[in-house]
CSV table of C-alpha atoms and ligand atoms in Angstrom, one decimal:
chain,number,residue,atom,x,y,z
A,1,MET,CA,0.0,0.0,0.0
A,2,LEU,CA,1.1,3.5,-0.7
A,3,THR,CA,1.8,5.4,2.5
A,4,LYS,CA,3.2,8.7,1.2
A,5,ALA,CA,1.8,9.6,-2.1
A,6,PRO,CA,2.8,12.9,-3.8
A,7,SER,CA,-0.7,13.7,-4.6
A,8,LEU,CA,-4.0,11.8,-4.9
A,9,THR,CA,-3.2,11.2,-8.5
A,10,TRP,CA,0.1,11.4,-10.2
A,11,ALA,CA,2.1,10.2,-13.3
A,12,GLU,CA,5.4,8.3,-13.1
A,13,VAL,CA,7.6,8.8,-16.1
A,14,ASP,CA,10.4,6.2,-16.6
A,15,LEU,CA,13.3,8.1,-18.1
A,16,GLU,CA,15.2,4.9,-18.7
A,17,ALA,CA,12.4,3.8,-21.0
A,18,ILE,CA,12.7,7.1,-22.9
A,19,ALA,CA,16.4,6.5,-23.2
A,20,ALA,CA,15.9,2.9,-24.3
A,21,ASN,CA,13.4,3.9,-26.9
A,22,THR,CA,15.7,6.6,-28.2
A,23,ARG,CA,18.6,4.2,-28.4
A,24,ALA,CA,16.3,1.7,-30.3
A,25,VAL,CA,15.4,4.4,-32.9
A,26,LYS,CA,19.0,5.4,-33.2
A,27,ARG,CA,20.2,1.8,-33.7
A,28,TRP,CA,17.4,1.4,-36.3
A,29,VAL,CA,18.4,4.5,-38.4
A,30,GLY,CA,22.2,4.0,-38.0
A,31,ASP,CA,25.1,6.3,-37.3
A,32,ARG,CA,24.7,8.6,-40.3
A,33,VAL,CA,21.1,9.6,-39.6
A,34,GLU,CA,20.3,12.1,-36.8
A,35,VAL,CA,17.4,11.7,-34.4
A,36,ILE,CA,15.4,14.9,-33.8
A,37,ALA,CA,13.4,14.2,-30.6
A,38,VAL,CA,9.9,15.6,-30.9
A,39,VAL,CA,9.1,17.0,-27.4
A,40,LYS,CA,6.2,19.4,-28.3
A,41,ALA,CA,3.1,19.6,-26.1
A,42,ASN,CA,5.1,18.9,-23.0
A,43,ALA,CA,6.7,15.9,-24.6
A,44,TYR,CA,3.2,14.4,-25.3
A,45,GLY,CA,2.4,15.0,-21.7
A,46,HIS,CA,5.5,13.3,-20.3
A,47,GLY,CA,7.4,16.6,-19.4
A,48,ALA,CA,9.5,18.3,-22.0
A,49,VAL,CA,12.6,19.1,-20.0
A,50,PRO,CA,13.4,15.7,-18.4
A,51,VAL,CA,12.4,13.9,-21.6
A,52,ALA,CA,14.6,16.1,-23.8
A,53,ARG,CA,17.5,15.5,-21.5
A,54,ALA,CA,16.9,11.7,-21.5
A,55,ALA,CA,16.6,11.6,-25.3
A,56,LEU,CA,19.7,13.7,-25.9
A,57,SER,CA,21.7,11.5,-23.5
A,58,ALA,CA,20.6,8.4,-25.5
A,59,GLY,CA,21.5,9.5,-29.0
A,60,ALA,CA,19.1,12.2,-30.1
A,61,SER,CA,21.1,15.2,-31.3
A,62,ARG,CA,18.3,17.7,-31.8
A,63,LEU,CA,14.9,18.6,-30.4
A,64,ALA,CA,11.7,19.7,-32.1
A,65,VAL,CA,8.8,21.6,-30.6
A,66,HIS,CA,5.8,23.3,-32.2
A,67,ARG,CA,6.0,26.8,-30.8
A,68,ILE,CA,8.6,29.4,-29.9
A,69,ALA,CA,7.4,29.4,-26.2
A,70,GLU,CA,8.1,25.7,-26.0
A,71,GLY,CA,11.6,26.3,-27.3
A,72,ILE,CA,12.3,29.1,-24.9
A,73,ALA,CA,11.2,26.9,-22.0
A,74,LEU,CA,13.8,24.3,-23.0
A,75,ARG,CA,16.5,27.0,-23.3
A,76,ARG,CA,15.6,28.4,-19.9
A,77,ALA,CA,16.1,25.0,-18.5
A,78,GLY,CA,19.6,25.0,-19.9
A,79,LEU,CA,19.2,22.7,-22.9
A,80,GLU,CA,21.7,23.7,-25.6
A,81,ALA,CA,20.9,21.3,-28.4
A,82,PRO,CA,19.5,22.7,-31.6
A,83,ILE,CA,15.7,23.2,-31.3
A,84,LEU,CA,13.6,23.2,-34.4
A,85,VAL,CA,10.3,25.2,-34.0
A,86,MET,CA,7.9,23.6,-36.5
A,87,ALA,CA,5.1,26.2,-36.5
A,88,PRO,CA,5.6,28.6,-39.4
A,89,LEU,CA,7.3,31.7,-37.9
A,90,LEU,CA,5.4,34.9,-37.7
A,91,PRO,CA,7.3,38.2,-38.3
A,92,GLU,CA,6.7,39.3,-34.7
A,93,GLU,CA,8.3,36.2,-33.3
A,94,ALA,CA,11.6,36.8,-35.1
A,95,PRO,CA,13.4,38.7,-32.2
A,96,GLU,CA,12.6,35.9,-29.7
A,97,ALA,CA,13.7,33.2,-32.1
A,98,VAL,CA,17.1,35.0,-32.5
A,99,ARG,CA,17.5,35.8,-28.8
A,100,TRP,CA,17.0,32.2,-27.8
A,101,GLY,CA,18.9,30.7,-30.6
A,102,LEU,CA,16.0,28.6,-31.9
A,103,THR,CA,15.8,27.2,-35.4
A,104,PRO,CA,12.6,28.5,-36.9
A,105,THR,CA,10.5,27.1,-39.8
A,106,LEU,CA,10.1,29.7,-42.5
A,107,SER,CA,7.3,29.8,-45.0
A,108,MET,CA,6.5,33.5,-45.6
A,109,PRO,CA,8.7,36.2,-47.0
A,110,GLU,CA,7.7,38.8,-44.3
A,111,ALA,CA,8.9,36.4,-41.5
A,112,ALA,CA,12.1,35.7,-43.3
A,113,GLN,CA,12.8,39.4,-43.7
A,114,ALA,CA,12.0,40.1,-40.0
A,115,LEU,CA,14.3,37.2,-39.0
A,116,SER,CA,17.1,38.4,-41.2
A,117,ALA,CA,16.8,41.8,-39.7
A,118,ALA,CA,16.7,40.5,-36.1
A,119,ALA,CA,19.7,38.2,-36.8
A,120,ARG,CA,21.8,41.0,-38.4
A,121,ALA,CA,20.9,43.3,-35.4
A,122,ALA,CA,22.2,40.6,-33.1
A,123,GLY,CA,25.3,39.9,-35.2
A,124,ARG,CA,24.3,36.3,-35.6
A,125,ILE,CA,23.6,33.8,-38.3
A,126,LEU,CA,20.6,31.8,-37.6
A,127,PRO,CA,20.0,28.3,-39.1
A,128,VAL,CA,16.5,28.0,-40.6
A,129,HIS,CA,14.3,25.2,-42.0
A,130,VAL,CA,11.7,25.2,-44.6
A,131,GLU,CA,8.7,22.8,-44.7
A,132,VAL,CA,7.2,21.5,-47.9
A,133,ASP,CA,3.6,20.6,-48.1
A,134,THR,CA,3.8,17.4,-50.1
A,135,GLY,CA,0.3,16.2,-49.3
A,136,MET,CA,-0.3,16.7,-45.6
A,137,GLY,CA,-2.4,19.8,-46.5
A,138,ARG,CA,-1.4,21.6,-43.3
A,139,ALA,CA,1.7,23.8,-43.0
A,140,GLY,CA,4.5,24.4,-45.4
A,141,LEU,CA,5.2,25.8,-48.9
A,142,LEU,CA,3.7,24.0,-51.9
A,143,PRO,CA,6.3,22.3,-54.0
A,144,ALA,CA,6.3,25.0,-56.8
A,145,GLU,CA,6.8,27.7,-54.2
A,146,VAL,CA,10.0,26.3,-52.7
A,147,LEU,CA,12.6,27.3,-55.3
A,148,PRO,CA,11.5,31.0,-55.6
A,149,PHE,CA,11.3,31.2,-51.8
A,150,LEU,CA,14.8,29.8,-51.3
A,151,ARG,CA,16.2,32.1,-53.9
A,152,ALA,CA,14.8,35.0,-52.0
A,153,LEU,CA,16.3,33.6,-48.8
A,154,GLN,CA,19.7,33.4,-50.3
A,155,ASP,CA,19.7,37.2,-50.6
A,156,MET,CA,19.0,37.7,-47.0
A,157,ASP,CA,21.9,38.1,-44.6
A,158,GLY,CA,21.9,36.5,-41.1
A,159,LEU,CA,20.1,33.4,-42.2
A,160,SER,CA,21.6,30.0,-43.2
A,161,LEU,CA,19.3,27.5,-44.8
A,162,GLU,CA,20.0,24.3,-42.8
A,163,GLY,CA,17.0,22.1,-43.3
A,164,LEU,CA,14.2,21.1,-45.7
A,165,TYR,CA,11.4,18.9,-44.4
A,166,THR,CA,8.0,17.4,-45.0
A,167,HIS,CA,5.4,15.5,-42.9
A,168,PHE,CA,3.5,12.4,-43.9
A,169,ALA,CA,-0.3,12.2,-43.6
A,170,THR,CA,-0.7,8.4,-43.7
A,171,ALA,CA,2.6,6.8,-42.7
A,172,ASP,CA,0.9,4.8,-40.0
A,173,GLU,CA,-1.6,3.2,-42.4
A,174,SER,CA,-1.1,-0.2,-43.9
A,175,ASP,CA,-1.4,1.1,-47.4
A,176,PRO,CA,1.9,3.0,-48.2
A,177,SER,CA,0.8,4.4,-51.5
A,178,PHE,CA,0.0,8.0,-50.4
A,179,ALA,CA,3.1,8.2,-48.3
A,180,MET,CA,5.2,7.1,-51.3
A,181,ARG,CA,3.5,9.8,-53.4
A,182,GLN,CA,4.5,12.4,-50.7
A,183,LEU,CA,8.0,11.0,-50.7
A,184,ARG,CA,8.3,11.3,-54.5
A,185,ARG,CA,7.1,14.9,-54.4
A,186,PHE,CA,9.6,15.7,-51.7
A,187,GLU,CA,12.4,14.1,-53.8
A,188,GLU,CA,11.3,16.0,-56.8
A,189,VAL,CA,11.6,19.3,-54.9
A,190,ILE,CA,15.1,18.3,-53.8
A,191,GLY,CA,16.0,17.4,-57.4
A,192,THR,CA,14.8,20.9,-58.6
A,193,LEU,CA,16.8,22.6,-55.9
A,194,GLU,CA,19.9,20.6,-56.7
A,195,ALA,CA,19.5,21.4,-60.4
A,196,ALA,CA,19.4,25.1,-59.3
A,197,GLY,CA,22.6,24.6,-57.2
A,198,ILE,CA,20.9,24.6,-53.8
A,199,ARG,CA,22.1,21.8,-51.5
A,200,ILE,CA,20.4,21.3,-48.2
A,201,PRO,CA,22.4,19.7,-45.4
A,202,LEU,CA,19.6,18.4,-43.3
A,203,ARG,CA,16.6,16.9,-45.1
A,204,HIS,CA,14.0,15.2,-42.9
A,205,ALA,CA,10.6,13.7,-43.3
A,206,ALA,CA,10.0,10.7,-41.1
A,207,ASN,CA,7.8,10.6,-38.0
A,208,SER,CA,7.8,7.4,-35.9
A,209,ALA,CA,5.8,5.4,-38.4
A,210,ALA,CA,7.8,6.4,-41.4
A,211,THR,CA,11.1,5.9,-39.4
A,212,MET,CA,10.0,2.3,-38.8
A,213,ARG,CA,8.7,1.6,-42.3
A,214,PHE,CA,10.4,3.6,-44.9
A,215,ARG,CA,14.2,3.7,-45.0
A,216,ALA,CA,14.0,5.8,-48.1
A,217,ALA,CA,12.5,8.6,-45.9
A,218,HIS,CA,15.3,8.7,-43.4
A,219,PHE,CA,17.5,11.2,-45.3
A,220,GLU,CA,19.9,13.0,-42.9
A,221,ALA,CA,17.5,13.0,-39.9
A,222,VAL,CA,14.3,11.4,-38.6
A,223,ARG,CA,11.7,13.2,-36.4
A,224,PRO,CA,10.1,10.7,-34.1
A,225,GLY,CA,7.8,11.6,-31.2
A,226,LEU,CA,5.5,8.7,-30.3
A,227,ALA,CA,8.1,6.0,-30.5
A,228,LEU,CA,10.3,7.8,-27.9
A,229,TYR,CA,7.4,7.5,-25.4
A,230,GLY,CA,7.0,3.8,-26.1
A,231,MET,CA,3.7,4.1,-27.9
A,232,ARG,CA,2.8,2.3,-31.1
A,233,PRO,CA,2.1,4.2,-34.3
A,234,SER,CA,-0.5,1.8,-35.5
A,235,ARG,CA,-2.8,-1.0,-34.5
A,236,GLU,CA,-2.4,-2.5,-38.0
A,237,TRP,CA,1.3,-3.5,-37.8
A,238,ASP,CA,4.0,-4.2,-35.2
A,239,PRO,CA,7.0,-1.9,-34.7
A,240,PRO,CA,10.2,-3.5,-35.9
A,241,PHE,CA,11.9,-3.0,-32.5
A,242,PRO,CA,10.6,-3.3,-29.0
A,243,LEU,CA,9.2,-0.1,-27.3
A,244,ARG,CA,8.9,0.5,-23.6
A,245,PRO,CA,5.9,2.6,-22.5
A,246,ALA,CA,7.3,5.4,-20.4
A,247,LEU,CA,4.3,6.7,-18.5
A,248,THR,CA,2.3,5.2,-15.7
A,249,LEU,CA,-0.7,7.1,-14.4
A,250,LYS,CA,-1.6,6.3,-10.8
A,251,SER,CA,-4.2,7.2,-8.2
A,252,ARG,CA,-5.6,5.6,-5.1
A,253,VAL,CA,-8.8,4.4,-3.6
A,254,ILE,CA,-10.3,7.1,-1.4
A,255,ARG,CA,-13.7,5.5,-0.5
A,256,VAL,CA,-15.1,1.9,-0.6
A,257,TRP,CA,-18.8,1.2,-0.1
A,258,THR,CA,-21.7,-1.1,-0.9
A,259,LEU,CA,-24.2,0.0,-3.5
A,260,ALA,CA,-27.7,-1.4,-2.8
A,261,PRO,CA,-29.8,-2.8,-5.6
A,262,GLY,CA,-31.6,0.0,-7.3
A,263,GLU,CA,-29.1,2.7,-6.3
A,264,SER,CA,-27.1,4.6,-8.9
A,265,VAL,CA,-23.7,6.1,-9.5
A,266,GLY,CA,-22.9,9.7,-10.5
A,267,TYR,CA,-24.4,12.4,-12.7
A,268,GLY,CA,-27.3,11.3,-14.8
A,269,ARG,CA,-27.7,8.0,-12.9
A,270,THR,CA,-26.2,6.2,-16.0
A,271,PHE,CA,-25.3,3.2,-13.9
A,272,VAL,CA,-27.9,1.5,-11.7
A,273,ALA,CA,-27.0,-1.6,-9.6
A,274,HIS,CA,-29.2,-4.6,-10.3
A,275,ARG,CA,-27.6,-6.5,-7.4
A,276,GLU,CA,-25.5,-5.5,-4.4
A,277,ALA,CA,-22.2,-4.2,-5.6
A,278,ARG,CA,-18.9,-3.0,-4.0
A,279,MET,CA,-17.8,0.3,-5.3
A,280,ALA,CA,-14.5,2.3,-5.0
A,281,LEU,CA,-14.0,6.0,-5.5
A,282,VAL,CA,-10.8,7.0,-7.4
A,283,PRO,CA,-9.8,10.7,-7.6
A,284,ILE,CA,-9.2,11.1,-11.3
A,285,GLY,CA,-11.6,12.9,-13.7
A,286,TYR,CA,-11.7,14.9,-16.9
A,287,GLY,CA,-10.0,17.8,-14.9
A,288,ASP,CA,-6.9,15.5,-14.9
A,289,GLY,CA,-7.3,14.7,-18.6
A,290,TYR,CA,-9.2,11.4,-18.1
A,291,LEU,CA,-11.7,11.6,-20.9
A,292,ARG,CA,-15.4,11.8,-20.0
A,293,VAL,CA,-16.2,9.6,-23.0
A,294,LEU,CA,-14.7,6.7,-20.9
A,295,SER,CA,-17.9,6.8,-18.7
A,296,ASN,CA,-19.2,3.3,-18.3
A,297,ARG,CA,-16.5,2.1,-20.7
A,298,GLY,CA,-13.0,2.3,-19.2
A,299,ALA,CA,-11.4,0.2,-16.5
A,300,VAL,CA,-8.6,0.6,-14.0
A,301,LEU,CA,-6.3,-1.8,-12.2
A,302,ILE,CA,-6.5,-2.4,-8.5
A,303,ARG,CA,-4.7,-5.2,-6.7
A,304,GLY,CA,-3.6,-6.5,-10.1
A,305,GLN,CA,-7.2,-6.9,-11.4
A,306,ARG,CA,-9.5,-4.9,-13.7
A,307,ALA,CA,-12.2,-2.8,-12.1
A,308,PRO,CA,-14.7,-1.3,-14.6
A,309,ILE,CA,-15.9,2.3,-14.5
A,310,ARG,CA,-19.5,2.6,-13.4
A,311,GLY,CA,-21.4,5.8,-14.2
A,312,ARG,CA,-20.1,9.0,-15.6
A,313,VAL,CA,-16.5,10.3,-15.3
A,314,SER,CA,-16.8,13.6,-13.3
A,315,MET,CA,-14.3,16.4,-13.3
A,316,ASP,CA,-12.3,15.0,-10.3
A,317,GLN,CA,-13.4,11.4,-9.8
A,318,ILE,CA,-14.6,8.1,-11.1
A,319,VAL,CA,-16.4,5.2,-9.5
A,320,VAL,CA,-15.2,1.7,-10.3
A,321,GLU,CA,-16.8,-1.6,-9.4
A,322,VAL,CA,-14.7,-3.9,-7.2
A,323,THR,CA,-17.3,-6.6,-6.3
A,324,GLY,CA,-14.9,-9.2,-7.7
A,325,ILE,CA,-11.9,-7.8,-5.7
A,326,PRO,CA,-13.2,-7.9,-2.1
A,327,GLU,CA,-9.8,-7.1,-0.6
A,328,VAL,CA,-9.8,-3.5,-1.9
A,329,ARG,CA,-9.2,-1.0,0.8
A,330,VAL,CA,-9.0,2.8,1.1
A,331,GLY,CA,-5.4,3.8,0.2
A,332,ASP,CA,-4.9,1.0,-2.4
A,333,GLU,CA,-2.9,2.1,-5.4
A,334,VAL,CA,-4.9,2.3,-8.6
A,335,VAL,CA,-3.2,2.1,-12.1
A,336,ILE,CA,-5.1,4.1,-14.7
A,337,LEU,CA,-2.5,3.7,-17.4
A,338,GLY,CA,0.3,1.3,-17.1
A,339,ARG,CA,1.1,-2.1,-15.6
A,340,GLN,CA,0.1,-3.6,-12.2
A,341,GLY,CA,1.0,-7.2,-11.5
A,342,SER,CA,0.4,-9.1,-14.7
A,343,GLU,CA,-2.2,-6.8,-16.0
A,344,GLU,CA,-1.6,-3.7,-18.2
A,345,ILE,CA,-3.7,-0.9,-19.6
A,346,ARG,CA,-1.9,0.8,-22.4
A,347,ALA,CA,-2.5,4.2,-23.9
A,348,GLU,CA,-3.6,2.2,-27.0
A,349,ASP,CA,-6.3,0.5,-24.9
A,350,LEU,CA,-7.6,3.8,-23.4
A,351,ALA,CA,-7.6,5.2,-26.9
A,352,GLU,CA,-9.7,2.4,-28.3
A,353,TRP,CA,-12.2,2.7,-25.5
A,354,ALA,CA,-12.4,6.4,-26.0
A,355,GLY,CA,-12.5,6.3,-29.8
A,356,THR,CA,-9.4,8.3,-30.1
A,357,ILE,CA,-5.6,7.9,-30.6
A,358,ASN,CA,-2.9,7.1,-28.1
A,359,TYR,CA,-1.3,10.6,-28.7
A,360,GLU,CA,-4.3,12.3,-27.2
A,361,ILE,CA,-4.4,10.1,-24.1
A,362,THR,CA,-1.0,11.1,-22.7
A,363,THR,CA,-1.0,14.6,-24.1
A,364,LEU,CA,-4.2,15.5,-22.3
A,365,ILE,CA,-3.0,14.6,-18.8
A,366,SER,CA,-3.5,17.9,-17.2
A,367,PRO,CA,-1.0,20.1,-15.3
A,368,ARG,CA,-2.9,19.2,-12.1
A,369,VAL,CA,-1.3,15.8,-12.2
A,370,PRO,CA,2.3,16.0,-10.8
A,371,ARG,CA,4.9,14.1,-12.9
A,372,LEU,CA,7.5,12.1,-11.0
A,373,TYR,CA,10.5,10.8,-12.8
A,374,ARG,CA,11.7,7.3,-12.2
A,375,SER,CA,15.3,6.4,-12.4
A,376,GLY,CA,15.8,2.9,-11.2
A,377,GLU,CA,14.0,2.6,-7.9
A,378,THR,CA,14.0,6.4,-7.2
A,379,LEU,CA,11.1,8.7,-8.0
A,380,ARG,CA,11.5,12.4,-7.9
A,381,PRO,CA,9.8,15.5,-9.1
A,382,GLU,CA,11.2,17.4,-12.1
A,383,GLY,CA,14.4,19.2,-11.3
A,384,ALA,CA,15.1,17.6,-7.9
A,385,PRO,CA,18.7,16.8,-7.5
A,386,ALA,CA,19.7,13.1,-8.0
A,387,GLU,CA,21.2,12.9,-4.5
A,388,ALA,CA,18.0,14.0,-2.7
A,389,ALA,CA,17.5,11.1,-0.4
A,390,PRO,CA,15.3,9.8,1.0
A,391,SER,CA,12.7,11.0,-1.5
A,392,PRO,CA,9.6,12.2,0.2
A,393,PHE,CA,7.8,10.4,-2.6
A,394,ALA,CA,9.3,7.1,-2.0
A,395,ILE,CA,6.9,4.2,-2.1
A,396,PRO,CA,7.7,1.8,0.7
B,1,LIG,C1,5.8,18.0,-38.1
B,1,LIG,C2,5.8,16.8,-37.2
B,1,LIG,N1,6.9,16.0,-37.2
B,1,LIG,C3,7.1,14.9,-36.4
B,1,LIG,C4,6.1,14.6,-35.5
B,1,LIG,C5,6.2,13.3,-34.7
B,1,LIG,O1,5.3,12.3,-35.1
B,1,LIG,P1,5.1,11.0,-34.3
B,1,LIG,O2,4.8,11.3,-32.9
B,1,LIG,O3,4.0,10.3,-35.0
B,1,LIG,O4,6.4,10.3,-34.4
B,1,LIG,C6,4.9,15.3,-35.5
B,1,LIG,C7,3.8,14.9,-34.6
B,1,LIG,O5,2.7,15.1,-34.7
B,1,LIG,C8,4.8,16.5,-36.3
B,1,LIG,O6,3.7,17.3,-36.3
């Protein structure tokens, strides 16, 4: 039983799993291909700074985030690796991008000019990347726009064109044909640039799925997120190397009671007991990122067994049925996501129950849930010194 918990509900992130997954990706792509660790959205909910450190120590050489503010947070924490910001840069963001030495993605002339001016004013040369929209239909320049844009960039001081990239829309799907079409379009753009005498040192395209499936998409760097967290890109095929899920979401039982026949649980009375049932209250709800759509659908692990959710998920709590686990007591540890004994609930399971994707399951874990970082047997909050002993969060 848990005697000193950090909070009613908390997440444990296994940094050795992040490192092992990063090493597995690095082994898969080989020495000549760089790994850009995608740590946007708080590293898919795992905590950007500790995850970035673990990935860099295990073979990643660069980081990628979506927004300037995410890059600044990593710099403030002392991370010095190159940080690619994948959102198209806005002109007004240029001074901050230069000040924090971030690597912006450029796709409009006004932003390029503003960045050039900011870099010149600071006496710096800033590496930049350009994204090509080969079929994702989201961000980036269309293939025909790339050459004129890069020609214009060549005339701007303070900028150095380091990278060209694209992003796949369907790399996770069994049918590779659209991904291959995107790859061909990307290669055509590269061919056009080379014919015009423009060589780009760092070309990258592959998310986790494409890293695993399409060697031709590795170029000089791959850009995985999901795989680093030990999550699977697809239900349709198995990853070619083992992945270790890095995040466990835990809570504990705070009430146990008997529900009489005819009595109900929660808002809307969506669960009514037909016979006497033992119920347990667990303090996790949609305010923690536990999706309300899991009402009457999800399950948790207590004493190594599955306990189904009864009634609606509230903001702060759920009720689970423990009739089949009579030993359950107040204080028992509850695993919402992760392994307990021989049972496991993966992000992929929660995603299936909720009709969504594993990315959303971990990314939505809210700031109210403290993250603790596991290294061997020790668990500590972000930033706590390694020698802090004994940890107030130790689980006896
Ligand atoms: C542009 C870009 N590159 C790379 C990634 C990483 O993808 P994944 O987590 O599937 O590996 C993402 C994630 O959504 C992305 O938006």
